[in-house]
Coordinates of C-alpha atoms in Angstrom, one line a residue:
Chain A
X1 CA 19.5 36.3 -4.0
X2 CA 21.7 33.2 -4.1
X3 CA 21.6 30.5 -6.7
X4 CA 20.5 27.8 -4.3
X5 CA 17.5 29.9 -3.3
X6 CA 16.6 30.8 -6.9
X7 CA 16.7 27.1 -7.9
X8 CA 14.3 26.3 -5.2
X9 CA 12.0 29.2 -6.2
X10 CA 12.2 28.5 -9.9
X11 CA 9.2 26.1 -9.9
X12 CA 7.0 28.6 -8.3
X13 CA 8.4 31.3 -10.5
X14 CA 7.5 29.5 -13.8
X15 CA 4.1 28.5 -12.3
X16 CA 3.4 32.2 -11.5
X17 CA 3.0 31.4 -7.8
X18 CA 5.6 33.8 -6.4
X19 CA 4.6 37.2 -5.0
X20 CA 5.5 40.2 -7.2
X21 CA 8.6 41.2 -5.1
X22 CA 9.9 37.6 -5.1
X23 CA 9.4 37.2 -8.8
X24 CA 11.2 40.5 -9.4
X25 CA 14.2 39.3 -7.4
X26 CA 14.3 36.0 -9.3
X27 CA 14.1 37.9 -12.6
X28 CA 17.0 40.1 -11.6
X29 CA 19.1 37.1 -10.6
X30 CA 18.3 35.3 -13.9
X31 CA 19.6 38.3 -15.8
X32 CA 22.9 38.1 -13.9
X33 CA 23.5 34.4 -13.5
X34 CA 24.1 32.1 -16.6
X35 CA 23.7 28.8 -14.6
X36 CA 20.3 29.8 -13.2
X37 CA 19.3 31.2 -16.6
X38 CA 20.2 27.8 -18.2
X39 CA 18.2 26.0 -15.5
X40 CA 15.2 28.3 -16.1
X41 CA 15.4 27.7 -19.9
X42 CA 15.6 24.0 -19.4
X43 CA 12.5 24.1 -17.1
X44 CA 10.6 26.2 -19.6
X45 CA 11.5 23.9 -22.4
X46 CA 10.2 20.9 -20.4
X47 CA 6.9 22.7 -19.7
X48 CA 6.6 23.7 -23.3
X49 CA 7.0 20.1 -24.4
X50 CA 4.5 19.0 -21.7
X51 CA 1.9 21.5 -22.9
X52 CA 2.1 20.0 -26.3
X53 CA 1.5 16.4 -25.3
X54 CA -1.6 15.1 -26.9
X55 CA -4.7 15.5 -24.7
X56 CA -6.2 12.3 -26.2
X57 CA -4.7 8.9 -26.9
X58 CA -7.1 6.5 -28.5
X59 CA -7.3 3.1 -26.8
X60 CA -5.6 0.4 -28.8
X61 CA -9.0 -1.4 -29.1
X62 CA -12.7 -0.6 -28.8
X63 CA -13.5 -0.8 -25.1
X64 CA -17.2 -0.1 -25.5
X65 CA -18.5 -3.7 -25.9
X66 CA -17.0 -4.6 -22.5
X67 CA -18.3 -1.4 -20.9
X68 CA -21.8 -2.1 -22.3
X69 CA -21.7 -5.6 -21.0
X70 CA -20.8 -4.4 -17.5
X71 CA -23.5 -1.7 -17.6
X72 CA -26.1 -4.2 -18.7
X73 CA -25.1 -6.7 -16.0
X74 CA -25.5 -4.1 -13.3
X75 CA -28.8 -2.8 -14.7
X76 CA -30.3 -6.3 -14.9
X77 CA -29.0 -7.2 -11.4
X78 CA -30.7 -4.1 -10.0
X79 CA -33.9 -4.9 -11.9
X80 CA -33.8 -8.5 -10.6
X81 CA -33.6 -7.3 -7.0
X82 CA -36.5 -5.0 -7.6
X83 CA -38.6 -7.9 -9.0
X84 CA -37.8 -9.9 -5.9
X85 CA -38.6 -7.1 -3.5
X86 CA -41.7 -5.7 -5.1
X87 CA -43.3 -9.0 -6.1
X88 CA -43.1 -8.5 -9.9
X89 CA -42.3 -11.3 -12.3
X90 CA -38.8 -12.3 -11.2
X91 CA -38.6 -14.9 -13.9
X92 CA -38.4 -12.5 -16.9
X93 CA -35.6 -13.8 -18.9
X94 CA -35.2 -11.0 -21.5
X95 CA -32.4 -8.7 -20.5
X96 CA -33.6 -5.1 -20.0
X97 CA -32.0 -2.1 -21.6
X98 CA -31.2 0.7 -19.3
X99 CA -34.2 2.8 -20.2
X100 CA -36.6 0.0 -19.2
X101 CA -34.7 -0.4 -16.0
X102 CA -34.8 3.3 -15.2
X103 CA -38.5 3.4 -16.0
X104 CA -38.9 0.6 -13.5
X105 CA -37.5 2.9 -10.9
X106 CA -40.5 5.2 -11.3
X107 CA -41.9 5.8 -7.8
X108 CA -45.4 4.6 -8.6
X109 CA -46.9 1.1 -8.2
X110 CA -44.2 -0.1 -5.7
X111 CA -46.0 -1.2 -2.6
X112 CA -46.7 -4.8 -3.5
X113 CA -44.4 -6.5 -0.9
X114 CA -45.6 -10.0 -0.1
X115 CA -46.3 -10.9 3.5
X116 CA -43.6 -13.6 3.5
X117 CA -41.0 -11.2 2.2
X118 CA -42.1 -8.6 4.8
X119 CA -41.5 -11.2 7.6
X120 CA -38.2 -12.2 6.0
X121 CA -37.2 -8.5 5.8
X122 CA -38.0 -8.0 9.5
X123 CA -35.9 -11.0 10.5
X124 CA -33.0 -9.7 8.4
X125 CA -33.4 -6.3 10.0
X126 CA -33.3 -7.8 13.5
X127 CA -30.3 -10.0 12.8
X128 CA -28.6 -7.1 11.1
X129 CA -29.3 -4.8 14.0
X130 CA -27.9 -7.3 16.5
X131 CA -24.9 -7.8 14.3
X132 CA -24.3 -4.1 14.1
X133 CA -24.7 -3.9 17.9
X134 CA -22.0 -6.6 18.3
X135 CA -19.8 -4.8 15.8
X136 CA -20.0 -1.5 17.6
X137 CA -19.0 -3.2 20.9
X138 CA -16.1 -5.1 19.5
X139 CA -12.8 -4.2 21.1
X140 CA -10.6 -1.8 19.1
X141 CA -7.4 0.1 19.1
X142 CA -6.8 3.7 18.0
X143 CA -5.1 4.3 14.6
X144 CA -3.3 7.5 13.6
X145 CA -2.5 8.3 10.0
X146 CA 1.2 9.4 9.8
X147 CA 1.5 9.9 6.0
X148 CA -0.7 9.4 2.9
X149 CA -4.0 7.7 3.6
X150 CA -4.2 4.3 5.1
X151 CA -7.1 1.9 4.8
X152 CA -8.8 0.5 7.9
X153 CA -11.4 -2.1 7.0
X154 CA -13.0 -0.8 3.9
X155 CA -12.5 2.9 4.7
X156 CA -9.6 5.3 4.2
X157 CA -8.8 7.4 7.2
X158 CA -7.5 10.9 7.1
X159 CA -6.3 11.5 10.6
X160 CA -7.5 9.0 13.1
X161 CA -9.7 5.9 13.2
X162 CA -10.3 2.7 15.1
X163 CA -9.0 -0.7 14.2
X164 CA -11.6 -3.3 15.3
X165 CA -10.8 -6.9 16.2
X166 CA -10.8 -8.8 12.9
X167 CA -10.2 -5.7 10.7
X168 CA -7.2 -5.2 8.4
X169 CA -5.2 -2.1 8.2
X170 CA -3.4 -1.5 4.9
X171 CA -0.8 1.1 3.8
X172 CA 0.2 1.7 0.3
X173 CA 3.5 3.0 -1.2
X174 CA 3.2 6.4 0.4
X175 CA 1.2 5.9 3.6
X176 CA 2.2 5.1 7.1
X177 CA 0.2 4.7 10.3
X178 CA 0.5 4.2 14.0
X179 CA -1.6 1.7 16.0
X180 CA -1.9 2.4 19.7
X181 CA -1.7 -1.0 21.3
X182 CA -4.2 -0.5 24.1
X183 CA -2.4 1.0 27.0
X184 CA 0.9 -0.9 26.6
X185 CA 2.6 0.6 23.5
X186 CA 2.5 1.6 19.9
X187 CA 3.1 0.0 16.5
X188 CA 4.2 2.1 13.5
X189 CA 3.1 0.5 10.3
X190 CA 5.4 1.1 7.4
X191 CA 4.3 1.6 3.7
X192 CA 3.1 -1.5 1.8
X193 CA 1.9 -3.3 4.9
X194 CA -1.1 -5.4 5.6
X195 CA -1.9 -6.1 9.2
X196 CA -4.9 -7.3 11.2
X197 CA -6.0 -7.0 14.8
X198 CA -6.6 -10.4 16.2
X199 CA -7.1 -9.9 20.0
X200 CA -7.4 -6.7 22.1
X201 CA -7.7 -8.3 25.6
X202 CA -5.8 -7.0 28.6
X203 CA -3.7 -10.2 28.7
X204 CA -3.5 -10.8 25.0
X205 CA -2.7 -8.0 22.6
X206 CA -2.3 -9.7 19.2
X207 CA -1.7 -8.6 15.6
X208 CA -1.4 -10.6 12.4
X209 CA 1.3 -9.2 10.1
X210 CA 0.5 -10.7 6.6
X211 CA 3.0 -8.5 4.7
X212 CA 5.1 -5.5 5.2
X213 CA 6.9 -4.0 8.1
X214 CA 6.1 -2.8 11.6
X215 CA 8.1 -1.0 14.3
X216 CA 6.8 -2.0 17.8
X217 CA 7.5 -0.1 21.0
X218 CA 6.0 -1.9 24.0
X219 CA 6.3 -0.8 27.6
X220 CA 4.4 -3.6 29.3
X221 CA 5.6 -6.7 31.1
X222 CA 6.6 -9.6 28.9
X223 CA 4.2 -11.9 27.0
X224 CA 1.3 -9.4 26.7
X225 CA 2.0 -8.4 23.1
X226 CA 2.1 -10.9 20.2
X227 CA 2.5 -10.6 16.4
X228 CA 1.6 -13.6 14.3
X229 CA 3.3 -14.1 11.0
X230 CA 3.3 -16.9 8.4
X231 CA 6.7 -18.1 9.7
X232 CA 6.6 -17.5 13.4
X233 CA 4.9 -16.0 16.4
X234 CA 6.8 -12.9 17.8
X235 CA 6.4 -12.7 21.6
X236 CA 7.3 -9.4 23.2
X237 CA 9.5 -9.7 26.3
X238 CA 9.5 -5.9 27.0
X239 CA 11.2 -4.3 24.1
X240 CA 11.4 -2.3 20.8
X241 CA 11.8 -4.1 17.5
X242 CA 11.0 -4.1 13.8
X243 CA 9.5 -7.0 12.1
X244 CA 9.3 -7.5 8.3
X245 CA 7.4 -10.0 6.3
X246 CA 7.9 -10.6 2.6
X247 CA 5.4 -11.7 0.0
X248 CA 6.5 -15.3 0.3
X249 CA 5.9 -15.2 4.1
X250 CA 9.6 -15.2 5.1
X251 CA 10.5 -12.6 7.6
X252 CA 13.2 -10.8 9.5
X253 CA 13.1 -9.6 13.2
X254 CA 15.5 -6.9 14.3
X255 CA 15.4 -6.1 18.1
X256 CA 16.4 -2.6 19.0
X257 CA 15.9 -2.8 22.8
X258 CA 15.0 -5.6 25.2
X259 CA 14.2 -9.1 24.0
X260 CA 11.8 -10.9 21.6
X261 CA 11.0 -14.6 21.5
X262 CA 10.1 -16.2 18.2
X263 CA 8.2 -19.5 18.2
X264 CA 7.0 -21.9 15.6
X265 CA 7.2 -25.5 14.6
X266 CA 8.8 -26.5 17.9
X267 CA 11.6 -24.0 17.5
X268 CA 12.2 -21.1 19.8
X269 CA 14.7 -18.2 19.3
X270 CA 15.4 -15.6 22.0
X271 CA 16.6 -12.5 20.2
X272 CA 18.3 -9.8 22.3
X273 CA 18.8 -6.1 21.6
X274 CA 21.2 -5.5 18.7
X275 CA 20.4 -8.9 17.1
X276 CA 18.4 -10.1 14.1
X277 CA 16.7 -13.4 13.3
X278 CA 15.3 -14.6 10.0
X279 CA 12.3 -16.9 9.7
X280 CA 10.7 -19.0 7.0
X281 CA 7.2 -20.4 6.7
X282 CA 7.0 -24.1 7.3
X283 CA 10.3 -24.0 9.2
X284 CA 10.1 -21.3 11.8
X285 CA 12.7 -19.0 13.3
X286 CA 16.3 -19.3 12.4
X287 CA 19.3 -18.8 14.7
X288 CA 19.6 -15.2 15.9
X289 CA 22.8 -13.3 15.2
X290 CA 24.4 -10.0 16.2
X291 CA 23.8 -7.1 13.8
X292 CA 27.6 -6.8 13.4
X293 CA 28.2 -10.5 12.7
X294 CA 30.2 -11.2 9.6
X295 CA 28.4 -11.9 6.3
X296 CA 30.0 -15.3 6.2
X297 CA 28.6 -16.2 9.6
X298 CA 25.1 -15.0 8.5
X299 CA 25.2 -17.0 5.3
X300 CA 26.4 -20.1 7.2
X301 CA 23.5 -19.7 9.6
X302 CA 21.0 -19.5 6.7
X303 CA 22.3 -22.8 5.4
X304 CA 22.2 -24.4 8.8
X305 CA 18.7 -23.1 9.6
X306 CA 17.0 -23.4 6.3
X307 CA 19.1 -25.4 3.8
X308 CA 20.3 -28.5 5.7
X309 CA 23.8 -27.1 6.3
X310 CA 26.1 -29.0 8.6
X311 CA 29.7 -29.4 9.6
X312 CA 31.2 -27.2 6.9
X313 CA 28.9 -24.2 7.8
X314 CA 29.5 -24.8 11.5
X315 CA 33.2 -24.4 11.0
X316 CA 32.5 -20.9 9.5
X317 CA 30.4 -20.0 12.5
X318 CA 33.2 -21.2 14.9
X319 CA 35.8 -19.2 12.9
X320 CA 33.8 -16.0 12.9
X321 CA 32.2 -16.1 16.3
X322 CA 33.2 -13.7 19.0
X323 CA 32.1 -13.3 22.6
X324 CA 29.3 -11.2 21.3
X325 CA 28.1 -14.2 19.3
X326 CA 27.9 -16.5 22.3
X327 CA 24.0 -16.4 22.2
X328 CA 24.2 -17.6 18.6
X329 CA 26.2 -20.6 19.6
X330 CA 23.9 -21.2 22.5
X331 CA 21.0 -21.5 20.2
X332 CA 23.0 -23.9 18.0
X333 CA 23.6 -26.2 20.9
X334 CA 20.1 -27.7 20.6
X335 CA 19.6 -27.1 16.9
X336 CA 22.5 -28.9 15.2
X337 CA 22.6 -32.7 14.9
X338 CA 23.6 -34.4 18.2
X339 CA 26.9 -35.5 16.6
X340 CA 27.9 -31.9 16.1
X341 CA 26.9 -30.6 19.5
X342 CA 30.2 -31.4 21.3
X343 CA 32.0 -29.1 18.9
X344 CA 29.5 -26.3 19.6
X345 CA 30.0 -26.9 23.3
X346 CA 33.8 -26.7 23.0
X347 CA 33.7 -23.5 21.1
X348 CA 31.3 -21.9 23.6
X349 CA 33.6 -22.8 26.5
X350 CA 36.4 -21.0 24.8
X351 CA 34.3 -17.9 24.7
X352 CA 32.7 -18.2 28.1
X353 CA 33.2 -21.0 30.5
X354 CA 30.0 -22.7 31.9
X355 CA 29.1 -21.7 35.5
X356 CA 29.3 -24.1 38.4
X357 CA 26.7 -26.8 38.1
X358 CA 26.6 -26.7 34.3
X359 CA 28.2 -29.9 33.0
X360 CA 29.2 -31.0 29.5
X361 CA 27.1 -34.1 29.8
X362 CA 24.1 -32.1 30.9
X363 CA 24.3 -29.5 28.2
X364 CA 24.8 -32.2 25.5
X365 CA 21.7 -34.0 26.6
X366 CA 19.8 -30.7 26.4
X367 CA 19.2 -30.1 30.1
X368 CA 17.0 -27.0 30.1
X369 CA 18.0 -25.7 33.5
X370 CA 21.7 -26.0 32.7
X371 CA 21.2 -24.3 29.3
X372 CA 19.3 -21.4 31.0
X373 CA 21.8 -21.0 33.7
X374 CA 24.6 -20.8 31.2
X375 CA 22.6 -18.3 29.1
X376 CA 22.3 -16.0 32.2
X377 CA 26.1 -15.7 32.3
X378 CA 26.2 -13.9 29.0
X379 CA 23.2 -11.7 29.5
X380 CA 20.5 -13.6 27.8
X381 CA 18.7 -13.6 31.2
X382 CA 16.4 -16.2 29.9
X383 CA 14.6 -17.8 32.8
X384 CA 12.7 -14.9 34.4
X385 CA 10.5 -14.1 31.5
X386 CA 10.2 -17.7 30.5
X387 CA 8.2 -18.3 33.7
X388 CA 6.6 -14.9 33.8
X389 CA 2.9 -15.2 34.5
X390 CA 0.9 -12.4 33.0
X391 CA -2.2 -11.0 34.8
Chain B
X1 CA -9.8 23.0 -15.7
X2 CA -8.3 25.5 -18.0
X3 CA -8.7 24.9 -21.7
X4 CA -11.5 22.4 -21.2
X5 CA -14.2 24.6 -22.7
X6 CA -12.3 24.8 -26.0
X7 CA -11.9 21.0 -26.4
X8 CA -15.1 19.6 -25.2
X9 CA -18.4 21.2 -26.2
X10 CA -20.9 19.8 -23.7
X11 CA -23.5 17.7 -25.6
X12 CA -26.4 18.4 -23.3
X13 CA -28.8 16.3 -25.4
X14 CA -26.5 13.2 -25.2
X15 CA -26.1 13.7 -21.5
X16 CA -29.7 14.2 -20.9
X17 CA -30.7 11.2 -22.9
X18 CA -28.0 9.1 -21.2
X19 CA -29.3 10.2 -17.8
X20 CA -32.7 8.9 -18.9
X21 CA -31.2 5.5 -19.5
X22 CA -30.3 5.8 -23.3
X23 CA -27.3 3.6 -23.7
X24 CA -26.8 4.6 -27.3
X25 CA -26.4 8.2 -26.2
X26 CA -23.9 7.1 -23.5
X27 CA -22.0 5.2 -26.2
X28 CA -21.7 8.5 -28.1
X29 CA -20.3 10.1 -25.0
X30 CA -17.9 7.3 -24.7
X31 CA -16.8 7.7 -28.4
X32 CA -16.3 11.4 -27.8
X33 CA -14.3 11.2 -24.6
X34 CA -12.6 7.8 -24.7
X35 CA -9.3 9.1 -26.0
X36 CA -9.0 11.7 -23.3
X37 CA -10.0 9.3 -20.5
X38 CA -7.6 6.7 -21.8
X39 CA -4.8 9.2 -22.1
X40 CA -5.0 10.1 -18.4
X41 CA -5.4 6.5 -17.3
X42 CA -2.3 5.5 -19.4
X43 CA -0.2 8.4 -18.1
X44 CA -1.1 7.8 -14.5
X45 CA -0.8 4.0 -14.6
X46 CA 2.1 3.7 -17.2
X47 CA 0.6 0.3 -18.2
X48 CA -1.5 -0.2 -21.4
X49 CA -3.6 -3.1 -20.2
X50 CA -4.2 -1.5 -16.9
X51 CA -5.2 1.7 -18.6
X52 CA -7.8 -0.1 -20.6
X53 CA -9.3 -1.6 -17.5
X54 CA -9.3 1.8 -15.7
X55 CA -10.9 3.4 -18.7
X56 CA -13.7 0.8 -18.7
X57 CA -14.1 1.3 -14.9
X58 CA -14.3 5.0 -15.3
X59 CA -17.1 4.8 -17.9
X60 CA -19.0 2.2 -15.9
X61 CA -18.7 4.5 -12.9
X62 CA -19.8 7.5 -15.0
X63 CA -22.9 5.6 -16.0
X64 CA -23.7 4.8 -12.4
X65 CA -23.1 8.4 -11.3
X66 CA -24.7 10.2 -14.3
X67 CA -27.7 11.2 -12.2
X68 CA -25.4 13.2 -10.0
X69 CA -24.2 15.3 -12.9
X70 CA -26.2 18.5 -12.7
X71 CA -24.5 20.5 -15.4
X72 CA -23.0 23.1 -13.1
X73 CA -19.6 22.2 -14.5
X74 CA -18.3 21.1 -17.9
X75 CA -19.2 17.4 -18.5
X76 CA -15.6 16.4 -19.3
X77 CA -14.3 18.1 -16.1
X78 CA -16.8 16.0 -14.2
X79 CA -15.8 12.9 -16.1
X80 CA -12.1 13.7 -15.7
X81 CA -12.4 14.1 -11.9
X82 CA -14.3 10.8 -11.8
X83 CA -11.5 9.1 -13.8
X84 CA -8.8 10.4 -11.6
X85 CA -10.7 9.2 -8.5
X86 CA -11.0 5.8 -10.1
X87 CA -7.3 5.7 -10.8
X88 CA -6.3 6.8 -7.3
X89 CA -8.7 4.4 -5.7
X90 CA -7.1 1.6 -7.8
X91 CA -3.6 2.7 -6.9
X92 CA -4.5 2.5 -3.2
X93 CA -5.9 -1.0 -3.6
X94 CA -3.7 -3.8 -2.3
X95 CA -4.7 -6.1 -5.1
X96 CA -3.6 -3.8 -7.8
X97 CA -0.4 -2.8 -5.9
X98 CA 0.8 -6.4 -5.9
X99 CA -0.3 -7.5 -9.3
X100 CA 0.6 -4.5 -11.4
X101 CA 4.2 -4.3 -12.4
X102 CA 5.2 -1.9 -15.2
X103 CA 7.4 -3.5 -17.8
X104 CA 9.3 -1.9 -20.6
X105 CA 6.8 -3.4 -23.0
X106 CA 4.2 -1.1 -21.6
X107 CA 6.1 1.9 -22.9
X108 CA 5.9 0.6 -26.4
X109 CA 2.5 2.1 -26.7
X110 CA 4.2 5.4 -27.3
X111 CA 6.3 4.0 -30.1
X112 CA 3.1 2.8 -31.7
X113 CA 1.8 6.3 -31.7
X114 CA 4.7 7.4 -33.8
X115 CA 2.7 6.4 -36.9
X116 CA -0.2 8.6 -35.8
X117 CA 1.7 11.8 -35.5
X118 CA 3.8 12.0 -32.3
X119 CA 7.2 13.4 -32.9
X120 CA 10.2 11.7 -31.4
X121 CA 10.6 14.5 -28.7
X122 CA 7.1 13.8 -27.6
X123 CA 7.6 10.1 -27.5
X124 CA 10.8 10.6 -25.4
X125 CA 8.9 12.8 -22.9
X126 CA 6.0 10.2 -22.7
X127 CA 8.5 7.5 -22.0
X128 CA 10.3 9.6 -19.4
X129 CA 7.0 10.4 -17.7
X130 CA 6.1 6.7 -17.6
X131 CA 9.4 5.9 -15.9
X132 CA 8.9 8.4 -13.1
X133 CA 8.1 7.2 -9.6
X134 CA 4.3 6.7 -9.2
X135 CA 3.5 9.7 -7.0
X136 CA 5.8 12.2 -8.9
X137 CA 4.4 10.9 -12.2
X138 CA 0.8 11.5 -11.0
X139 CA 1.5 15.0 -9.8
X140 CA 3.4 16.0 -13.0
X141 CA 0.6 14.7 -15.2
X142 CA -2.1 16.5 -13.2
X143 CA -0.2 19.7 -12.9
X144 CA 1.9 20.2 -16.0
X145 CA -0.1 18.2 -18.5
X146 CA -3.7 18.6 -17.3
X147 CA -3.4 22.0 -15.6
X148 CA -4.6 21.2 -12.1
X149 CA -3.5 23.4 -9.2
X150 CA -1.5 22.1 -6.2
X151 CA -4.5 22.6 -3.9
X152 CA -6.7 20.5 -6.2
X153 CA -4.0 17.8 -6.5
X154 CA -3.4 17.8 -2.7
X155 CA -7.2 17.3 -2.2
X156 CA -7.4 14.5 -4.8
X157 CA -4.3 12.6 -3.6
X158 CA -4.8 13.3 0.1
X159 CA -1.5 15.0 0.4
X160 CA -0.3 18.3 1.7
X161 CA 0.3 21.2 -0.8
X162 CA 4.0 21.1 0.2
X163 CA 4.3 17.4 -0.8
X164 CA 2.6 18.1 -4.1
X165 CA 5.1 20.9 -4.8
X166 CA 8.1 18.9 -3.7
X167 CA 7.1 15.9 -5.8
X168 CA 6.5 18.2 -8.8
X169 CA 10.0 19.6 -8.4
X170 CA 11.4 16.1 -8.2
X171 CA 9.5 15.0 -11.3
X172 CA 10.6 18.0 -13.3
X173 CA 14.2 17.5 -12.3
X174 CA 14.2 13.8 -13.2
X175 CA 12.5 14.5 -16.5
X176 CA 15.0 17.3 -17.4
X177 CA 17.9 15.0 -16.6
X178 CA 16.4 12.2 -18.6
X179 CA 15.7 14.4 -21.6
X180 CA 19.0 16.1 -21.5
X181 CA 21.0 12.9 -21.1

């Protein structure tokens, strides 16, 4: 038996979980190999120490008074409800000890429900029944547990479950889940994520990503799948992407295939495959950039987008931009101050000349058709999904 | 759990009285088992204040659930299972996840124990356990300190047996490296 195999089996060996033949092989090897023998002794020493850890550690303070208070509060709350339900003296102010409360639970002398309470209870039952009916008919998407145990609503699911409109799905450090987005795609939910189903209509598949990370794969026409975040609305344009939202609401979109639009606060970013786009709450989406853009270019964009950066940062962008970064410059054309736009236009023309019909004057005044026409020449193919009308 | 019978003699009278609503009897049960419940809460959470809250929660839950204890098993085994469930439920909770951050101060509890008889090797091991990743720490504590089997741990933590074994292997390796460094 080789050392690598022995080292793998060593845990089961010391725990007595190996079959007899396997244990004999490990024993033989340990007799011949000093390295493995050392490993074995180190493991045994650890387990020896662990077995001597104290079984009890006294709490640093007496916890009983708080436990007693909580128990009494619960007991009295239960008793109070019983008074209300069974028509006893609800105004008793003396707190009960647990034995009194438990005696109160004795099954005798209970049927004293007042007529008014009976009617009220029936109304509650009817309303509750109708509410349950509505709940059971709310649209939902299927959820599959991929690792650990994710929480849907108030329940943890083992294998599969349903995420109803309005419900949250939560994963912890070790759990992952997959949401089946109706008939149009799937969303893998990464650990430490909190996400809610907002709409499950045929024309509006919508999630709310409060925190964490998702990986969406959508095979539907554009503008049928949306993810709302604190910073921006992500609109699927037929694609695969990851979207991450931090505790402070800031986020990062990374498009793997196709295109995604980000919209918020009057800003719109079109993010193609192989590009990323940051976003901030209260500001909206930043300028998208290629995943192989230089660090200096990314930092300059962060300053322009979120920290009032200007000409100095723009120079860095011009210096580091290549043909593959044309879409970044195209976004900047309408984002930077009007006085800086001619410089952006000039740098863009160096990388890709504008097509016939697209003029300097028109671009600088923000002519939408001209901007879209220019975008089509470097593959942003903007207009067809812009005007796509879903079912 | 192995070894349980030796340490905790079931106090049937106390349990029976507590089941009938006698809080004084339940307090005696608390006095008897608080150290063991707190120890597991502390080792699983690696946070002293959090361990106090979990200990309280475990005893409150035990009071609520006392009627379900039928005496088929040892009382402490029942209480221990309940405590572990309380801790794991808490670990899964989003609120706890975001608000609980272990600090190095939390490990000082083990230094304080020095005066009450822990040797330095034990303190080193406690600190190394507290510094383990959460899942590996839980599995090491349950398996190597408390004596649970992988099948039981997998059931409690909703994991596969294979994951339990690999996390135990990881925990043991990290601990050996930490103690031999």
